[in-house]
Short mmCIF file of N, CA and C in Angstrom, two decimals:
data_model
loop_
_atom_site.label_atom_id
_atom_site.label_comp_id
_atom_site.label_asym_id
_atom_site.label_seq_id
_atom_site.Cartn_x
_atom_site.Cartn_y
_atom_site.Cartn_z
N MET F 14 -21.90 31.72 28.04
CA MET F 14 -20.65 31.10 27.63
C MET F 14 -20.67 29.60 27.92
N LYS F 15 -21.20 29.25 29.14
CA LYS F 15 -21.25 27.83 29.51
C LYS F 15 -22.16 27.05 28.56
N LYS F 16 -23.28 27.68 28.16
CA LYS F 16 -24.20 27.01 27.22
C LYS F 16 -23.49 26.74 25.89
N ALA F 17 -22.74 27.70 25.40
CA ALA F 17 -22.02 27.53 24.13
C ALA F 17 -21.01 26.40 24.25
N ILE F 18 -20.30 26.33 25.36
CA ILE F 18 -19.32 25.25 25.56
C ILE F 18 -20.00 23.90 25.62
N ILE F 19 -21.13 23.83 26.31
CA ILE F 19 -21.88 22.57 26.41
C ILE F 19 -22.40 22.14 25.04
N ILE F 20 -22.94 23.08 24.25
CA ILE F 20 -23.46 22.75 22.91
C ILE F 20 -22.34 22.28 21.99
N ILE F 21 -21.21 23.00 22.02
CA ILE F 21 -20.06 22.61 21.18
C ILE F 21 -19.54 21.24 21.60
N SER F 22 -19.49 20.99 22.90
CA SER F 22 -19.04 19.68 23.40
C SER F 22 -19.96 18.56 22.97
N LEU F 23 -21.27 18.79 23.03
CA LEU F 23 -22.25 17.77 22.61
C LEU F 23 -22.14 17.49 21.11
N ILE F 24 -22.00 18.55 20.31
CA ILE F 24 -21.87 18.37 18.86
C ILE F 24 -20.60 17.59 18.54
N THR F 25 -19.49 17.95 19.19
CA THR F 25 -18.22 17.25 18.99
C THR F 25 -18.32 15.79 19.39
N LEU F 26 -18.97 15.52 20.53
CA LEU F 26 -19.13 14.15 21.01
C LEU F 26 -19.98 13.33 20.05
N CYS F 27 -21.10 13.89 19.59
CA CYS F 27 -21.97 13.17 18.63
C CYS F 27 -21.25 12.93 17.31
N TYR F 28 -20.53 13.93 16.83
CA TYR F 28 -19.80 13.79 15.57
C TYR F 28 -18.73 12.70 15.68
N THR F 29 -17.99 12.73 16.80
CA THR F 29 -16.93 11.74 17.02
C THR F 29 -17.51 10.33 17.11
N ALA F 30 -18.61 10.17 17.84
CA ALA F 30 -19.23 8.85 17.99
C ALA F 30 -19.76 8.34 16.65
N PHE F 31 -20.35 9.25 15.85
CA PHE F 31 -20.89 8.85 14.55
C PHE F 31 -19.78 8.45 13.60
N CYS F 32 -18.69 9.24 13.57
CA CYS F 32 -17.59 8.97 12.65
C CYS F 32 -16.81 7.72 13.00
N GLN F 33 -16.85 7.32 14.28
CA GLN F 33 -16.13 6.11 14.67
C GLN F 33 -16.69 4.87 14.00
N ASP F 34 -17.97 4.91 13.59
CA ASP F 34 -18.58 3.77 12.92
C ASP F 34 -18.15 3.67 11.46
N PHE F 35 -17.73 4.77 10.88
CA PHE F 35 -17.29 4.76 9.49
C PHE F 35 -15.93 4.09 9.35
N LYS F 36 -15.74 3.39 8.23
CA LYS F 36 -14.42 2.88 7.87
C LYS F 36 -14.03 3.56 6.56
N PHE F 37 -12.81 4.03 6.50
CA PHE F 37 -12.30 4.69 5.31
C PHE F 37 -11.19 3.84 4.72
N GLY F 38 -11.04 3.90 3.40
CA GLY F 38 -10.03 3.05 2.80
C GLY F 38 -9.60 3.49 1.42
N VAL F 39 -8.69 2.70 0.86
CA VAL F 39 -8.12 2.92 -0.46
C VAL F 39 -8.18 1.60 -1.22
N ARG F 40 -8.53 1.68 -2.50
CA ARG F 40 -8.56 0.48 -3.36
C ARG F 40 -7.70 0.75 -4.58
N VAL F 41 -6.80 -0.19 -4.89
CA VAL F 41 -5.96 -0.13 -6.09
C VAL F 41 -6.18 -1.43 -6.85
N ALA F 42 -6.47 -1.35 -8.16
CA ALA F 42 -6.83 -2.56 -8.90
C ALA F 42 -6.32 -2.51 -10.33
N PHE F 43 -6.28 -3.70 -10.92
CA PHE F 43 -5.94 -3.85 -12.34
C PHE F 43 -7.18 -4.36 -13.06
N ASN F 44 -7.56 -3.67 -14.13
CA ASN F 44 -8.74 -4.04 -14.91
C ASN F 44 -8.37 -4.88 -16.13
N LEU F 45 -9.17 -5.88 -16.42
CA LEU F 45 -9.14 -6.58 -17.70
C LEU F 45 -10.42 -6.19 -18.41
N CYS F 46 -10.29 -5.57 -19.60
CA CYS F 46 -11.43 -4.90 -20.23
C CYS F 46 -11.71 -5.42 -21.63
N GLN F 47 -12.98 -5.31 -21.99
CA GLN F 47 -13.42 -5.46 -23.38
C GLN F 47 -14.66 -4.60 -23.56
N ILE F 48 -15.04 -4.37 -24.81
CA ILE F 48 -16.27 -3.65 -25.11
C ILE F 48 -17.16 -4.60 -25.90
N ASP F 49 -18.27 -5.00 -25.30
CA ASP F 49 -19.22 -5.85 -26.01
C ASP F 49 -19.92 -5.03 -27.09
N GLY F 50 -19.98 -5.59 -28.30
CA GLY F 50 -20.61 -4.89 -29.41
C GLY F 50 -19.65 -4.21 -30.34
N ASP F 51 -18.33 -4.44 -30.14
CA ASP F 51 -17.35 -3.81 -31.04
C ASP F 51 -16.80 -4.81 -32.05
N ALA F 52 -17.49 -5.94 -32.22
CA ALA F 52 -17.13 -6.96 -33.22
C ALA F 52 -15.82 -7.67 -32.91
N THR F 53 -15.39 -7.60 -31.67
CA THR F 53 -14.23 -8.38 -31.23
C THR F 53 -14.52 -8.88 -29.82
N GLY F 54 -13.72 -9.78 -29.31
CA GLY F 54 -13.99 -10.33 -27.99
C GLY F 54 -12.73 -10.61 -27.22
N GLY F 55 -12.90 -10.84 -25.94
CA GLY F 55 -11.79 -11.19 -25.07
C GLY F 55 -11.32 -10.03 -24.22
N TYR F 56 -10.91 -10.35 -23.00
CA TYR F 56 -10.39 -9.33 -22.09
C TYR F 56 -8.92 -9.06 -22.43
N LYS F 57 -8.71 -8.34 -23.53
CA LYS F 57 -7.35 -8.12 -24.05
C LYS F 57 -6.75 -6.79 -23.65
N LYS F 58 -7.54 -5.91 -23.08
CA LYS F 58 -7.08 -4.56 -22.73
C LYS F 58 -6.93 -4.44 -21.22
N GLY F 59 -5.77 -3.97 -20.79
CA GLY F 59 -5.54 -3.73 -19.38
C GLY F 59 -5.87 -2.29 -19.02
N GLY F 60 -6.14 -2.06 -17.75
CA GLY F 60 -6.43 -0.71 -17.29
C GLY F 60 -6.16 -0.58 -15.80
N PHE F 61 -5.99 0.65 -15.36
CA PHE F 61 -5.69 0.96 -13.97
C PHE F 61 -6.95 1.46 -13.29
N ASN F 62 -7.16 1.06 -12.03
CA ASN F 62 -8.32 1.48 -11.27
C ASN F 62 -7.89 1.78 -9.85
N ALA F 63 -8.19 2.97 -9.36
CA ALA F 63 -7.80 3.33 -8.00
C ALA F 63 -8.75 4.38 -7.45
N GLY F 64 -8.93 4.36 -6.13
CA GLY F 64 -9.78 5.36 -5.52
C GLY F 64 -9.85 5.22 -4.01
N ILE F 65 -10.74 6.03 -3.43
CA ILE F 65 -10.95 6.03 -1.99
C ILE F 65 -12.37 5.57 -1.70
N MET F 66 -12.59 5.11 -0.47
CA MET F 66 -13.91 4.58 -0.11
C MET F 66 -14.25 4.94 1.32
N ALA F 67 -15.55 4.96 1.60
CA ALA F 67 -16.06 5.12 2.95
C ALA F 67 -17.22 4.16 3.12
N SER F 68 -17.22 3.37 4.20
CA SER F 68 -18.30 2.42 4.42
C SER F 68 -18.89 2.62 5.82
N TYR F 69 -20.15 2.27 5.93
CA TYR F 69 -20.87 2.42 7.20
C TYR F 69 -21.67 1.15 7.47
N PRO F 70 -21.49 0.53 8.64
CA PRO F 70 -22.23 -0.70 8.96
C PRO F 70 -23.67 -0.41 9.40
N PHE F 71 -24.63 -1.00 8.71
CA PHE F 71 -26.02 -0.89 9.13
C PHE F 71 -26.32 -1.92 10.22
N THR F 72 -25.79 -3.13 10.02
CA THR F 72 -25.89 -4.22 10.99
C THR F 72 -24.55 -4.94 10.99
N ARG F 73 -24.46 -6.06 11.69
CA ARG F 73 -23.20 -6.83 11.70
C ARG F 73 -22.89 -7.42 10.33
N GLN F 74 -23.94 -7.67 9.52
CA GLN F 74 -23.73 -8.32 8.23
C GLN F 74 -23.88 -7.38 7.03
N PHE F 75 -24.61 -6.30 7.18
CA PHE F 75 -24.87 -5.40 6.05
C PHE F 75 -24.20 -4.04 6.26
N SER F 76 -23.60 -3.56 5.17
CA SER F 76 -22.97 -2.23 5.22
C SER F 76 -23.16 -1.54 3.87
N GLY F 77 -23.15 -0.23 3.91
CA GLY F 77 -23.20 0.57 2.69
C GLY F 77 -21.83 1.17 2.42
N GLU F 78 -21.52 1.35 1.15
CA GLU F 78 -20.20 1.88 0.80
C GLU F 78 -20.31 2.88 -0.34
N LEU F 79 -19.54 3.94 -0.25
CA LEU F 79 -19.44 4.95 -1.30
C LEU F 79 -17.97 5.07 -1.69
N GLU F 80 -17.70 5.06 -3.01
CA GLU F 80 -16.33 5.15 -3.50
C GLU F 80 -16.22 6.30 -4.51
N ILE F 81 -15.02 6.78 -4.69
CA ILE F 81 -14.69 7.69 -5.79
C ILE F 81 -13.44 7.13 -6.44
N ASN F 82 -13.55 6.72 -7.71
CA ASN F 82 -12.47 6.02 -8.40
C ASN F 82 -12.15 6.64 -9.75
N TYR F 83 -10.92 6.44 -10.18
CA TYR F 83 -10.59 6.61 -11.59
C TYR F 83 -10.51 5.21 -12.19
N ALA F 84 -11.19 4.98 -13.31
CA ALA F 84 -11.21 3.67 -13.95
C ALA F 84 -10.74 3.80 -15.40
N GLY F 85 -9.66 3.11 -15.72
CA GLY F 85 -9.18 3.03 -17.10
C GLY F 85 -9.80 1.83 -17.78
N LEU F 86 -10.65 2.09 -18.78
CA LEU F 86 -11.38 1.02 -19.47
C LEU F 86 -11.04 1.04 -20.95
N GLY F 87 -11.75 0.22 -21.73
CA GLY F 87 -11.53 0.22 -23.17
C GLY F 87 -11.51 -1.17 -23.75
N ALA F 88 -10.83 -1.32 -24.90
CA ALA F 88 -10.77 -2.60 -25.60
C ALA F 88 -9.57 -2.62 -26.53
N LYS F 89 -9.17 -3.85 -26.89
CA LYS F 89 -8.06 -4.02 -27.83
C LYS F 89 -8.46 -5.04 -28.88
N ASN F 90 -8.42 -4.62 -30.15
CA ASN F 90 -8.73 -5.49 -31.27
C ASN F 90 -7.42 -5.80 -31.99
N THR F 91 -6.90 -7.00 -31.76
CA THR F 91 -5.61 -7.36 -32.34
C THR F 91 -5.69 -7.63 -33.85
N VAL F 92 -6.88 -7.99 -34.35
CA VAL F 92 -7.06 -8.26 -35.78
C VAL F 92 -6.94 -6.96 -36.58
N GLU F 93 -7.62 -5.92 -36.11
CA GLU F 93 -7.61 -4.64 -36.82
C GLU F 93 -6.59 -3.66 -36.24
N ASP F 94 -5.80 -4.11 -35.26
CA ASP F 94 -4.79 -3.28 -34.60
C ASP F 94 -5.43 -1.98 -34.10
N GLN F 95 -6.51 -2.14 -33.35
CA GLN F 95 -7.22 -0.99 -32.79
C GLN F 95 -7.18 -1.06 -31.27
N ILE F 96 -6.87 0.07 -30.64
CA ILE F 96 -6.87 0.17 -29.17
C ILE F 96 -7.76 1.33 -28.76
N VAL F 97 -8.73 1.04 -27.89
CA VAL F 97 -9.63 2.06 -27.35
C VAL F 97 -9.30 2.25 -25.88
N ASN F 98 -8.96 3.48 -25.52
CA ASN F 98 -8.72 3.84 -24.12
C ASN F 98 -9.78 4.83 -23.67
N THR F 99 -10.52 4.49 -22.62
CA THR F 99 -11.47 5.43 -22.04
C THR F 99 -11.21 5.52 -20.55
N GLY F 100 -11.24 6.73 -20.02
CA GLY F 100 -11.04 6.95 -18.59
C GLY F 100 -12.27 7.59 -17.98
N TYR F 101 -12.69 7.06 -16.86
CA TYR F 101 -13.90 7.54 -16.18
C TYR F 101 -13.61 7.88 -14.73
N ILE F 102 -14.29 8.88 -14.22
CA ILE F 102 -14.41 9.08 -12.77
C ILE F 102 -15.71 8.41 -12.36
N GLU F 103 -15.60 7.40 -11.51
CA GLU F 103 -16.76 6.62 -11.08
C GLU F 103 -17.08 6.93 -9.62
N VAL F 104 -18.37 6.85 -9.29
CA VAL F 104 -18.81 7.00 -7.90
C VAL F 104 -19.68 5.79 -7.55
N PRO F 105 -19.04 4.63 -7.30
CA PRO F 105 -19.81 3.43 -6.97
C PRO F 105 -20.54 3.57 -5.63
N VAL F 106 -21.78 3.12 -5.62
CA VAL F 106 -22.59 3.04 -4.40
C VAL F 106 -22.97 1.57 -4.24
N LEU F 107 -22.50 0.95 -3.16
CA LEU F 107 -22.62 -0.50 -3.01
C LEU F 107 -23.28 -0.88 -1.70
N LEU F 108 -24.02 -1.97 -1.72
CA LEU F 108 -24.53 -2.61 -0.52
C LEU F 108 -23.77 -3.92 -0.36
N HIS F 109 -23.11 -4.09 0.81
CA HIS F 109 -22.30 -5.28 1.06
C HIS F 109 -22.97 -6.18 2.08
N PHE F 110 -22.84 -7.49 1.85
CA PHE F 110 -23.33 -8.52 2.78
C PHE F 110 -22.14 -9.37 3.18
N ALA F 111 -21.92 -9.52 4.49
CA ALA F 111 -20.78 -10.28 5.01
C ALA F 111 -21.26 -11.52 5.76
N PRO F 112 -21.25 -12.70 5.10
CA PRO F 112 -21.66 -13.93 5.80
C PRO F 112 -20.66 -14.34 6.88
N THR F 113 -19.38 -13.96 6.72
CA THR F 113 -18.36 -14.22 7.73
C THR F 113 -17.55 -12.94 7.93
N SER F 114 -16.67 -12.95 8.93
CA SER F 114 -15.89 -11.75 9.22
C SER F 114 -14.83 -11.46 8.17
N ASN F 115 -14.43 -12.48 7.40
CA ASN F 115 -13.36 -12.25 6.41
C ASN F 115 -13.83 -12.35 4.96
N LEU F 116 -15.15 -12.39 4.74
CA LEU F 116 -15.67 -12.49 3.37
C LEU F 116 -16.92 -11.64 3.25
N ASP F 117 -17.00 -10.85 2.18
CA ASP F 117 -18.24 -10.12 1.92
C ASP F 117 -18.47 -9.97 0.42
N PHE F 118 -19.75 -9.78 0.09
CA PHE F 118 -20.19 -9.65 -1.29
C PHE F 118 -20.96 -8.35 -1.44
N GLY F 119 -20.79 -7.68 -2.59
CA GLY F 119 -21.45 -6.41 -2.80
C GLY F 119 -22.17 -6.33 -4.13
N LEU F 120 -23.15 -5.44 -4.17
CA LEU F 120 -23.95 -5.20 -5.37
C LEU F 120 -24.23 -3.71 -5.42
N GLY F 121 -24.10 -3.11 -6.62
CA GLY F 121 -24.37 -1.68 -6.67
C GLY F 121 -24.29 -1.08 -8.06
N LEU F 122 -24.32 0.24 -8.09
CA LEU F 122 -24.25 1.03 -9.33
C LEU F 122 -23.09 1.99 -9.23
N ALA F 123 -22.56 2.39 -10.39
CA ALA F 123 -21.42 3.30 -10.41
C ALA F 123 -21.65 4.42 -11.42
N PRO F 124 -22.39 5.47 -11.04
CA PRO F 124 -22.51 6.62 -11.95
C PRO F 124 -21.12 7.12 -12.33
N SER F 125 -20.91 7.37 -13.63
CA SER F 125 -19.57 7.66 -14.14
C SER F 125 -19.58 8.81 -15.14
N VAL F 126 -18.46 9.54 -15.15
CA VAL F 126 -18.27 10.64 -16.11
C VAL F 126 -17.01 10.34 -16.92
N LEU F 127 -17.14 10.39 -18.24
CA LEU F 127 -16.00 10.18 -19.13
C LEU F 127 -15.07 11.40 -19.05
N VAL F 128 -13.79 11.14 -18.75
CA VAL F 128 -12.84 12.25 -18.64
C VAL F 128 -11.77 12.22 -19.73
N ASN F 129 -11.57 11.06 -20.37
CA ASN F 129 -10.65 11.03 -21.51
C ASN F 129 -10.96 9.85 -22.41
N HIS F 130 -10.62 10.01 -23.69
CA HIS F 130 -10.82 8.95 -24.67
C HIS F 130 -9.80 9.09 -25.79
N THR F 131 -9.16 7.97 -26.15
CA THR F 131 -8.33 7.92 -27.34
C THR F 131 -8.56 6.59 -28.04
N THR F 132 -8.60 6.64 -29.36
CA THR F 132 -8.66 5.42 -30.17
C THR F 132 -7.54 5.50 -31.20
N THR F 133 -6.76 4.43 -31.27
CA THR F 133 -5.71 4.35 -32.28
C THR F 133 -5.98 3.14 -33.18
N GLU F 134 -5.72 3.31 -34.47
CA GLU F 134 -5.82 2.23 -35.45
C GLU F 134 -4.52 2.18 -36.24
N ASN F 135 -3.85 1.03 -36.19
CA ASN F 135 -2.54 0.88 -36.84
C ASN F 135 -1.56 1.96 -36.39
N GLY F 136 -1.64 2.31 -35.11
CA GLY F 136 -0.73 3.30 -34.53
C GLY F 136 -1.11 4.74 -34.78
N VAL F 137 -2.22 4.98 -35.50
CA VAL F 137 -2.65 6.35 -35.83
C VAL F 137 -3.80 6.75 -34.92
N ASN F 138 -3.71 7.93 -34.32
CA ASN F 138 -4.77 8.43 -33.44
C ASN F 138 -5.97 8.87 -34.27
N VAL F 139 -7.10 8.19 -34.10
CA VAL F 139 -8.32 8.51 -34.85
C VAL F 139 -9.43 8.98 -33.91
N SER F 140 -9.06 9.46 -32.73
CA SER F 140 -10.04 9.86 -31.71
C SER F 140 -10.99 10.94 -32.22
N ASP F 141 -10.45 11.95 -32.90
CA ASP F 141 -11.29 13.05 -33.39
C ASP F 141 -12.31 12.54 -34.40
N TYR F 142 -11.89 11.61 -35.25
CA TYR F 142 -12.82 11.05 -36.24
C TYR F 142 -13.92 10.26 -35.53
N ILE F 143 -13.55 9.44 -34.55
CA ILE F 143 -14.53 8.66 -33.79
C ILE F 143 -15.54 9.58 -33.14
N GLU F 144 -15.05 10.65 -32.53
CA GLU F 144 -15.95 11.58 -31.85
C GLU F 144 -16.88 12.31 -32.82
N SER F 145 -16.40 12.60 -34.02
CA SER F 145 -17.23 13.31 -34.99
C SER F 145 -18.29 12.40 -35.61
N VAL F 146 -18.00 11.09 -35.70
CA VAL F 146 -18.95 10.15 -36.32
C VAL F 146 -19.95 9.62 -35.29
N ASN F 147 -19.44 9.05 -34.22
CA ASN F 147 -20.31 8.49 -33.18
C ASN F 147 -19.48 8.31 -31.92
N GLY F 148 -19.34 9.39 -31.17
CA GLY F 148 -18.46 9.39 -30.00
C GLY F 148 -19.03 8.65 -28.80
N TYR F 149 -18.30 8.78 -27.72
CA TYR F 149 -18.68 8.12 -26.47
C TYR F 149 -19.51 9.07 -25.61
N ARG F 150 -20.55 8.53 -24.99
CA ARG F 150 -21.40 9.35 -24.13
C ARG F 150 -20.60 9.84 -22.93
N ARG F 151 -20.92 11.03 -22.51
CA ARG F 151 -20.20 11.64 -21.37
C ARG F 151 -20.53 10.92 -20.06
N PHE F 152 -21.76 10.44 -19.93
CA PHE F 152 -22.17 9.78 -18.68
C PHE F 152 -22.43 8.30 -18.93
N ALA F 153 -22.07 7.49 -17.96
CA ALA F 153 -22.28 6.04 -18.03
C ALA F 153 -22.82 5.55 -16.68
N MET F 154 -23.42 4.35 -16.71
CA MET F 154 -23.97 3.78 -15.49
C MET F 154 -23.71 2.27 -15.46
N PRO F 155 -22.52 1.86 -15.01
CA PRO F 155 -22.27 0.42 -14.87
C PRO F 155 -22.95 -0.16 -13.63
N GLY F 156 -23.29 -1.44 -13.71
CA GLY F 156 -23.68 -2.21 -12.54
C GLY F 156 -22.46 -2.96 -12.04
N ILE F 157 -22.39 -3.21 -10.75
CA ILE F 157 -21.22 -3.85 -10.14
C ILE F 157 -21.63 -5.05 -9.29
N ILE F 158 -20.87 -6.15 -9.43
CA ILE F 158 -20.92 -7.28 -8.52
C ILE F 158 -19.52 -7.39 -7.92
N ASP F 159 -19.44 -7.47 -6.60
CA ASP F 159 -18.17 -7.33 -5.90
C ASP F 159 -17.99 -8.46 -4.88
N ALA F 160 -16.75 -8.93 -4.72
CA ALA F 160 -16.43 -9.92 -3.68
C ALA F 160 -15.09 -9.54 -3.06
N ARG F 161 -15.02 -9.63 -1.71
CA ARG F 161 -13.79 -9.26 -1.01
C ARG F 161 -13.44 -10.33 0.03
N PHE F 162 -12.17 -10.65 0.07
CA PHE F 162 -11.65 -11.58 1.08
C PHE F 162 -10.65 -10.81 1.93
N TRP F 163 -10.92 -10.74 3.23
CA TRP F 163 -10.10 -9.94 4.14
C TRP F 163 -9.02 -10.81 4.76
N LEU F 164 -7.75 -10.45 4.50
CA LEU F 164 -6.61 -11.16 5.08
C LEU F 164 -6.48 -10.85 6.57
N ASN F 165 -6.87 -9.63 6.94
CA ASN F 165 -6.96 -9.20 8.33
C ASN F 165 -7.98 -8.06 8.36
N PRO F 166 -8.26 -7.46 9.53
CA PRO F 166 -9.30 -6.42 9.55
C PRO F 166 -9.03 -5.21 8.66
N HIS F 167 -7.79 -5.04 8.19
CA HIS F 167 -7.45 -3.83 7.43
C HIS F 167 -7.07 -4.06 5.97
N ILE F 168 -6.67 -5.26 5.61
CA ILE F 168 -6.18 -5.52 4.24
C ILE F 168 -7.00 -6.63 3.61
N GLY F 169 -7.46 -6.39 2.38
CA GLY F 169 -8.29 -7.37 1.69
C GLY F 169 -7.98 -7.48 0.21
N LEU F 170 -8.37 -8.62 -0.36
CA LEU F 170 -8.27 -8.85 -1.80
C LEU F 170 -9.65 -8.70 -2.40
N ASN F 171 -9.72 -8.16 -3.61
CA ASN F 171 -11.00 -7.79 -4.20
C ASN F 171 -11.11 -8.28 -5.64
N VAL F 172 -12.25 -8.88 -5.97
CA VAL F 172 -12.58 -9.24 -7.35
C VAL F 172 -13.90 -8.56 -7.67
N ARG F 173 -13.95 -7.88 -8.83
CA ARG F 173 -15.14 -7.10 -9.17
C ARG F 173 -15.49 -7.31 -10.65
N PHE F 174 -16.79 -7.44 -10.92
CA PHE F 174 -17.29 -7.49 -12.29
C PHE F 174 -18.15 -6.25 -12.50
N GLU F 175 -17.87 -5.56 -13.61
CA GLU F 175 -18.57 -4.31 -13.91
C GLU F 175 -19.08 -4.36 -15.35
N TYR F 176 -20.35 -3.98 -15.53
CA TYR F 176 -20.94 -4.04 -16.87
C TYR F 176 -21.84 -2.83 -17.08
N SER F 177 -21.69 -2.17 -18.23
CA SER F 177 -22.51 -1.00 -18.55
C SER F 177 -23.98 -1.39 -18.68
N LEU F 178 -24.85 -0.61 -18.07
CA LEU F 178 -26.28 -0.87 -18.19
C LEU F 178 -26.87 -0.21 -19.43
N PHE F 179 -26.19 0.82 -19.94
CA PHE F 179 -26.68 1.55 -21.11
C PHE F 179 -25.56 1.66 -22.16
N ASN F 180 -25.96 1.88 -23.40
CA ASN F 180 -25.02 2.05 -24.51
C ASN F 180 -24.01 3.15 -24.19
N ILE F 181 -22.72 2.86 -24.34
CA ILE F 181 -21.68 3.86 -24.03
C ILE F 181 -21.41 4.80 -25.21
N ARG F 182 -21.98 4.48 -26.39
CA ARG F 182 -21.81 5.34 -27.58
C ARG F 182 -23.04 6.21 -27.76
N ASN F 183 -22.89 7.28 -28.53
CA ASN F 183 -24.01 8.19 -28.74
C ASN F 183 -25.16 7.53 -29.50
N ASP F 184 -24.82 6.62 -30.43
CA ASP F 184 -25.83 5.92 -31.21
C ASP F 184 -25.40 4.47 -31.39
N LYS F 185 -26.30 3.64 -31.91
CA LYS F 185 -25.94 2.27 -32.27
C LYS F 185 -24.99 2.31 -33.45
N ILE F 186 -24.09 1.32 -33.49
CA ILE F 186 -23.18 1.22 -34.62
C ILE F 186 -23.14 -0.21 -35.11
N SER F 187 -22.51 -0.43 -36.23
CA SER F 187 -22.38 -1.77 -36.78
C SER F 187 -21.73 -2.69 -35.78
N GLY F 188 -22.30 -3.87 -35.60
CA GLY F 188 -21.77 -4.84 -34.65
C GLY F 188 -22.37 -4.72 -33.26
N SER F 189 -23.28 -3.77 -33.07
CA SER F 189 -23.88 -3.57 -31.76
C SER F 189 -24.47 -4.86 -31.21
N THR F 190 -24.40 -5.00 -29.90
CA THR F 190 -24.95 -6.17 -29.24
C THR F 190 -26.15 -5.76 -28.38
N LYS F 191 -26.99 -6.73 -28.03
CA LYS F 191 -28.17 -6.43 -27.23
C LYS F 191 -27.78 -6.35 -25.76
N GLY F 192 -28.01 -5.20 -25.17
CA GLY F 192 -27.77 -5.01 -23.76
C GLY F 192 -29.04 -5.22 -22.97
N LEU F 193 -29.05 -4.71 -21.75
CA LEU F 193 -30.21 -4.87 -20.88
C LEU F 193 -31.43 -4.15 -21.43
N PHE F 194 -31.21 -2.97 -22.04
CA PHE F 194 -32.34 -2.16 -22.51
C PHE F 194 -32.36 -1.94 -24.02
N ASP F 195 -31.17 -2.00 -24.68
CA ASP F 195 -31.13 -1.62 -26.09
C ASP F 195 -29.87 -2.18 -26.72
N TYR F 196 -29.78 -2.06 -28.05
CA TYR F 196 -28.56 -2.45 -28.74
C TYR F 196 -27.52 -1.33 -28.62
N GLY F 197 -26.24 -1.72 -28.56
CA GLY F 197 -25.18 -0.73 -28.47
C GLY F 197 -23.87 -1.38 -28.11
N GLN F 198 -22.98 -0.59 -27.51
CA GLN F 198 -21.71 -1.08 -27.01
C GLN F 198 -21.68 -0.92 -25.50
N TYR F 199 -21.01 -1.87 -24.82
CA TYR F 199 -21.06 -1.91 -23.37
C TYR F 199 -19.69 -2.29 -22.80
N HIS F 200 -19.22 -1.53 -21.81
CA HIS F 200 -18.00 -1.91 -21.12
C HIS F 200 -18.24 -3.20 -20.34
N ASN F 201 -17.29 -4.11 -20.44
CA ASN F 201 -17.33 -5.40 -19.75
C ASN F 201 -15.98 -5.55 -19.07
N VAL F 202 -15.96 -5.52 -17.73
CA VAL F 202 -14.70 -5.38 -17.00
C VAL F 202 -14.59 -6.39 -15.85
N LEU F 203 -13.44 -7.04 -15.77
CA LEU F 203 -13.05 -7.81 -14.59
C LEU F 203 -11.95 -7.04 -13.90
N SER F 204 -12.07 -6.86 -12.59
CA SER F 204 -11.11 -6.05 -11.85
C SER F 204 -10.58 -6.84 -10.66
N PHE F 205 -9.25 -6.81 -10.47
CA PHE F 205 -8.60 -7.52 -9.38
C PHE F 205 -7.83 -6.50 -8.55
N GLY F 206 -8.19 -6.38 -7.27
CA GLY F 206 -7.64 -5.29 -6.49
C GLY F 206 -7.16 -5.67 -5.11
N LEU F 207 -6.51 -4.67 -4.51
CA LEU F 207 -6.03 -4.74 -3.13
C LEU F 207 -6.65 -3.57 -2.38
N ILE F 208 -7.16 -3.84 -1.17
CA ILE F 208 -7.86 -2.82 -0.39
C ILE F 208 -7.17 -2.65 0.97
N TRP F 209 -7.04 -1.41 1.38
CA TRP F 209 -6.70 -1.10 2.77
C TRP F 209 -7.82 -0.26 3.35
N ARG F 210 -8.25 -0.61 4.59
CA ARG F 210 -9.28 0.19 5.26
C ARG F 210 -8.90 0.41 6.71
N SER F 211 -9.45 1.46 7.28
CA SER F 211 -9.14 1.80 8.67
C SER F 211 -9.79 0.82 9.65
#
């Protein structure tokens, strides 16, 4: 019995000590979106972005972070009166570098799953037609560049740039632009957020 108590106590102590190094938080942001390769330009589409995060310090300056977010993306073409709404569950994995205690920069990838899509043209929902002709891929892989300014140890302001590394459509379409690897359409997003962390 004493051995079991000692083992349970050691496991609890190690778990508690390990978890104390983790920081947990919440991020809420507003996205300005466009889709490169859709024959229109400008960050004309707004979107909502929110999720939870966990970070672990490797050193005083470097930390790793894992997030789970919902990201509302898409584009707005005012000339053709077209609005594209796409929603993704993203799992960003970031490496952060903090040159000072109140400023850090991050770089990473965000494996994503498409959970909803609607396209309207002149107020008419044409989502089914878009999907039947050349729909949106279920999986996406944006790259992320991140900057955070901490107002205090728990609250920070966040600016993030996110760009698709691969074509977000099933095939190339008219107006496609050259991405990192191929021609296609690519989410191009500026995100402005507020962060709370433990």
